[in-house]
Amino acid sequence: YAAFGPPALVPHEIARHFAILAAAGLAPSDARDLLPRLPGRKGPPGACVVLAPFSSAPIKDWRDEGWCDVVAGLDGRGMHFELWVGPDQVLRAEVIARMLAERAPNLRLAVKSGALAGLAEAVGSAALVLTVDTFAAHLAAALNAPMVCMIGGGHYGDFGPWHRSERQRWVTHHLPCFGCDWHCSRKCVECLVDITPSEILAEAEAVLGTGGR
């Protein structure tokens, strides 16, 4: 796809669709033209950090303690935090919220769950999105929002990583078993579990430093 836009700038699913259209002589000149049209970011980023810590399957999630370390590391900068989850994940999110309240008593954090439009609005105006490989990550990339995503190796290269700019960072612990389709053969899901909070904080610092680029 070198002549049609770098593959890293579209999810692999889009690249596959592009290949089918190219074979039929129907492809646009750039694979990015197949991306859905979404509203752009609404003005400059605000002081909100959006957390989306849970995916559609627990095997794709990071460690709750790691999230607490990262959020505590970002506390004290005048930002507030919104923890966005699905309706069936609220109780689990409240456990993390209580853990954070013990770690950082002055932290401003709210658990949010609602329509996708609400999540899209939050992501579109966030100073930073911290997430695992789930809808919030792909929405952040599509909107060119500042984002750090923890991604495992089960489907690595199919749906992510992809980015619109250097404002999106995907973090993983590379292993030779990538592409396992989430049939993990390790003692734990090392591609995610072995990601350290310091790695995420370093990427978050880099993303926050990109400004509008």
Short mmCIF file of C-alpha atoms in Angstrom, two decimals, residues 88-207:
data_model
loop_
_atom_site.label_atom_id
_atom_site.label_comp_id
_atom_site.label_asym_id
_atom_site.label_seq_id
_atom_site.Cartn_x
_atom_site.Cartn_y
_atom_site.Cartn_z
CA ASP A 88 -22.05 -3.72 33.05
CA GLN A 89 -18.61 -2.46 34.14
CA VAL A 90 -19.67 0.28 36.56
CA LEU A 91 -19.17 -1.77 39.72
CA ARG A 92 -15.67 -2.74 38.65
CA ALA A 93 -14.89 0.88 37.82
CA GLU A 94 -16.05 1.97 41.26
CA VAL A 95 -13.53 -0.46 42.79
CA ILE A 96 -10.74 1.34 40.91
CA ALA A 97 -12.21 4.69 41.97
CA ARG A 98 -12.03 3.64 45.64
CA MET A 99 -8.46 2.44 45.19
CA LEU A 100 -7.54 5.80 43.70
CA ALA A 101 -9.31 7.70 46.48
CA GLU A 102 -7.01 5.93 48.95
CA ARG A 103 -3.92 6.66 46.87
CA ALA A 104 -4.75 10.27 45.99
CA PRO A 105 -7.43 11.71 48.33
CA ASN A 106 -7.62 15.02 46.44
CA LEU A 107 -8.00 13.42 43.02
CA ARG A 108 -10.97 14.67 41.01
CA LEU A 109 -12.42 11.57 39.37
CA ALA A 110 -15.89 10.63 38.18
CA VAL A 111 -17.13 7.29 36.89
CA LYS A 112 -19.05 7.76 33.64
CA SER A 113 -21.29 5.40 31.68
CA GLY A 114 -23.73 6.41 29.01
CA ALA A 115 -24.40 6.78 25.31
CA LEU A 116 -21.55 6.52 22.84
CA ALA A 117 -22.17 10.14 21.90
CA GLY A 118 -21.17 11.16 25.42
CA LEU A 119 -17.95 9.16 25.21
CA ALA A 120 -17.21 10.66 21.80
CA GLU A 121 -17.66 14.18 23.16
CA ALA A 122 -15.37 13.42 26.10
CA VAL A 123 -12.69 11.85 23.91
CA GLY A 124 -12.93 14.67 21.39
CA SER A 125 -12.10 17.34 23.97
CA ALA A 126 -9.77 15.41 26.30
CA ALA A 127 -6.27 16.51 27.18
CA LEU A 128 -5.34 12.82 27.18
CA VAL A 129 -7.07 9.48 26.62
CA LEU A 130 -5.68 6.45 28.47
CA THR A 131 -7.16 3.18 27.32
CA VAL A 132 -6.78 -0.44 26.34
CA ASP A 133 -7.55 -1.76 22.86
CA THR A 134 -11.25 -0.98 22.79
CA PHE A 135 -13.69 1.43 21.13
CA ALA A 136 -12.27 4.45 22.97
CA ALA A 137 -8.82 3.80 21.49
CA HIS A 138 -10.06 3.68 17.91
CA LEU A 139 -12.30 6.69 18.46
CA ALA A 140 -9.33 8.65 19.85
CA ALA A 141 -7.20 7.72 16.83
CA ALA A 142 -9.98 8.66 14.41
CA LEU A 143 -10.42 12.04 16.14
CA ASN A 144 -6.63 12.59 16.38
CA ALA A 145 -6.98 12.91 20.14
CA PRO A 146 -3.94 12.60 22.44
CA MET A 147 -4.01 8.92 23.37
CA VAL A 148 -1.94 6.18 24.99
CA CYS A 149 -3.31 2.68 24.46
CA MET A 150 -2.15 -0.61 25.93
CA ILE A 151 -2.54 -3.27 23.25
CA GLY A 152 -1.90 -6.99 23.53
CA GLY A 153 -0.74 -9.41 20.88
CA GLY A 154 -3.89 -11.45 20.28
CA HIS A 155 -4.95 -9.49 17.20
CA TYR A 156 -1.92 -7.21 16.93
CA GLY A 157 -1.84 -5.60 13.48
CA ASP A 158 -5.48 -6.28 12.65
CA PHE A 159 -7.31 -3.46 14.44
CA GLY A 160 -4.32 -1.61 15.84
CA PRO A 161 -1.92 -0.05 16.18
CA TRP A 162 -2.87 2.78 13.88
CA HIS A 163 -2.63 6.54 14.24
CA ARG A 164 -3.49 9.85 12.69
CA SER A 165 -0.41 11.59 14.11
CA GLU A 166 2.26 11.27 16.79
CA ARG A 167 -0.45 12.14 19.33
CA GLN A 168 -1.48 8.47 19.42
CA ARG A 169 0.86 5.96 21.11
CA TRP A 170 0.29 2.19 21.34
CA VAL A 171 2.23 0.33 24.00
CA THR A 172 2.77 -3.42 24.18
CA HIS A 173 5.26 -5.98 25.45
CA HIS A 174 6.38 -7.76 22.30
CA LEU A 175 6.46 -11.56 22.35
CA PRO A 176 7.05 -14.23 19.68
CA CYS A 177 3.51 -15.58 20.19
CA PHE A 178 1.78 -12.48 18.79
CA GLY A 179 -1.20 -13.40 16.62
CA CYS A 180 -2.49 -16.03 19.07
CA ASP A 181 -6.10 -14.93 18.55
CA TRP A 182 -6.22 -14.53 22.34
CA HIS A 183 -5.59 -18.24 22.98
CA CYS A 184 -2.84 -17.37 25.43
CA SER A 185 -0.15 -20.00 26.04
CA ARG A 186 1.81 -18.03 28.64
CA LYS A 187 1.56 -18.24 32.42
CA CYS A 188 -0.24 -14.89 32.21
CA VAL A 189 -1.02 -12.41 29.44
CA GLU A 190 2.54 -11.09 29.47
CA CYS A 191 2.10 -8.84 26.43
CA LEU A 192 -0.14 -6.69 28.65
CA VAL A 193 0.73 -7.58 32.24
CA ASP A 194 4.42 -6.83 31.72
CA ILE A 195 3.77 -3.26 30.57
CA THR A 196 4.94 -1.03 33.42
CA PRO A 197 3.27 2.14 34.71
CA SER A 198 6.53 4.01 34.10
CA GLU A 199 6.27 3.14 30.38
CA ILE A 200 2.74 4.50 30.22
CA LEU A 201 3.66 7.64 32.13
CA ALA A 202 6.59 8.26 29.77
CA GLU A 203 4.31 7.90 26.73
CA ALA A 204 1.71 10.12 28.37
CA GLU A 205 4.35 12.81 28.92
CA ALA A 206 5.37 12.53 25.26
CA VAL A 207 1.77 12.81 24.06
#
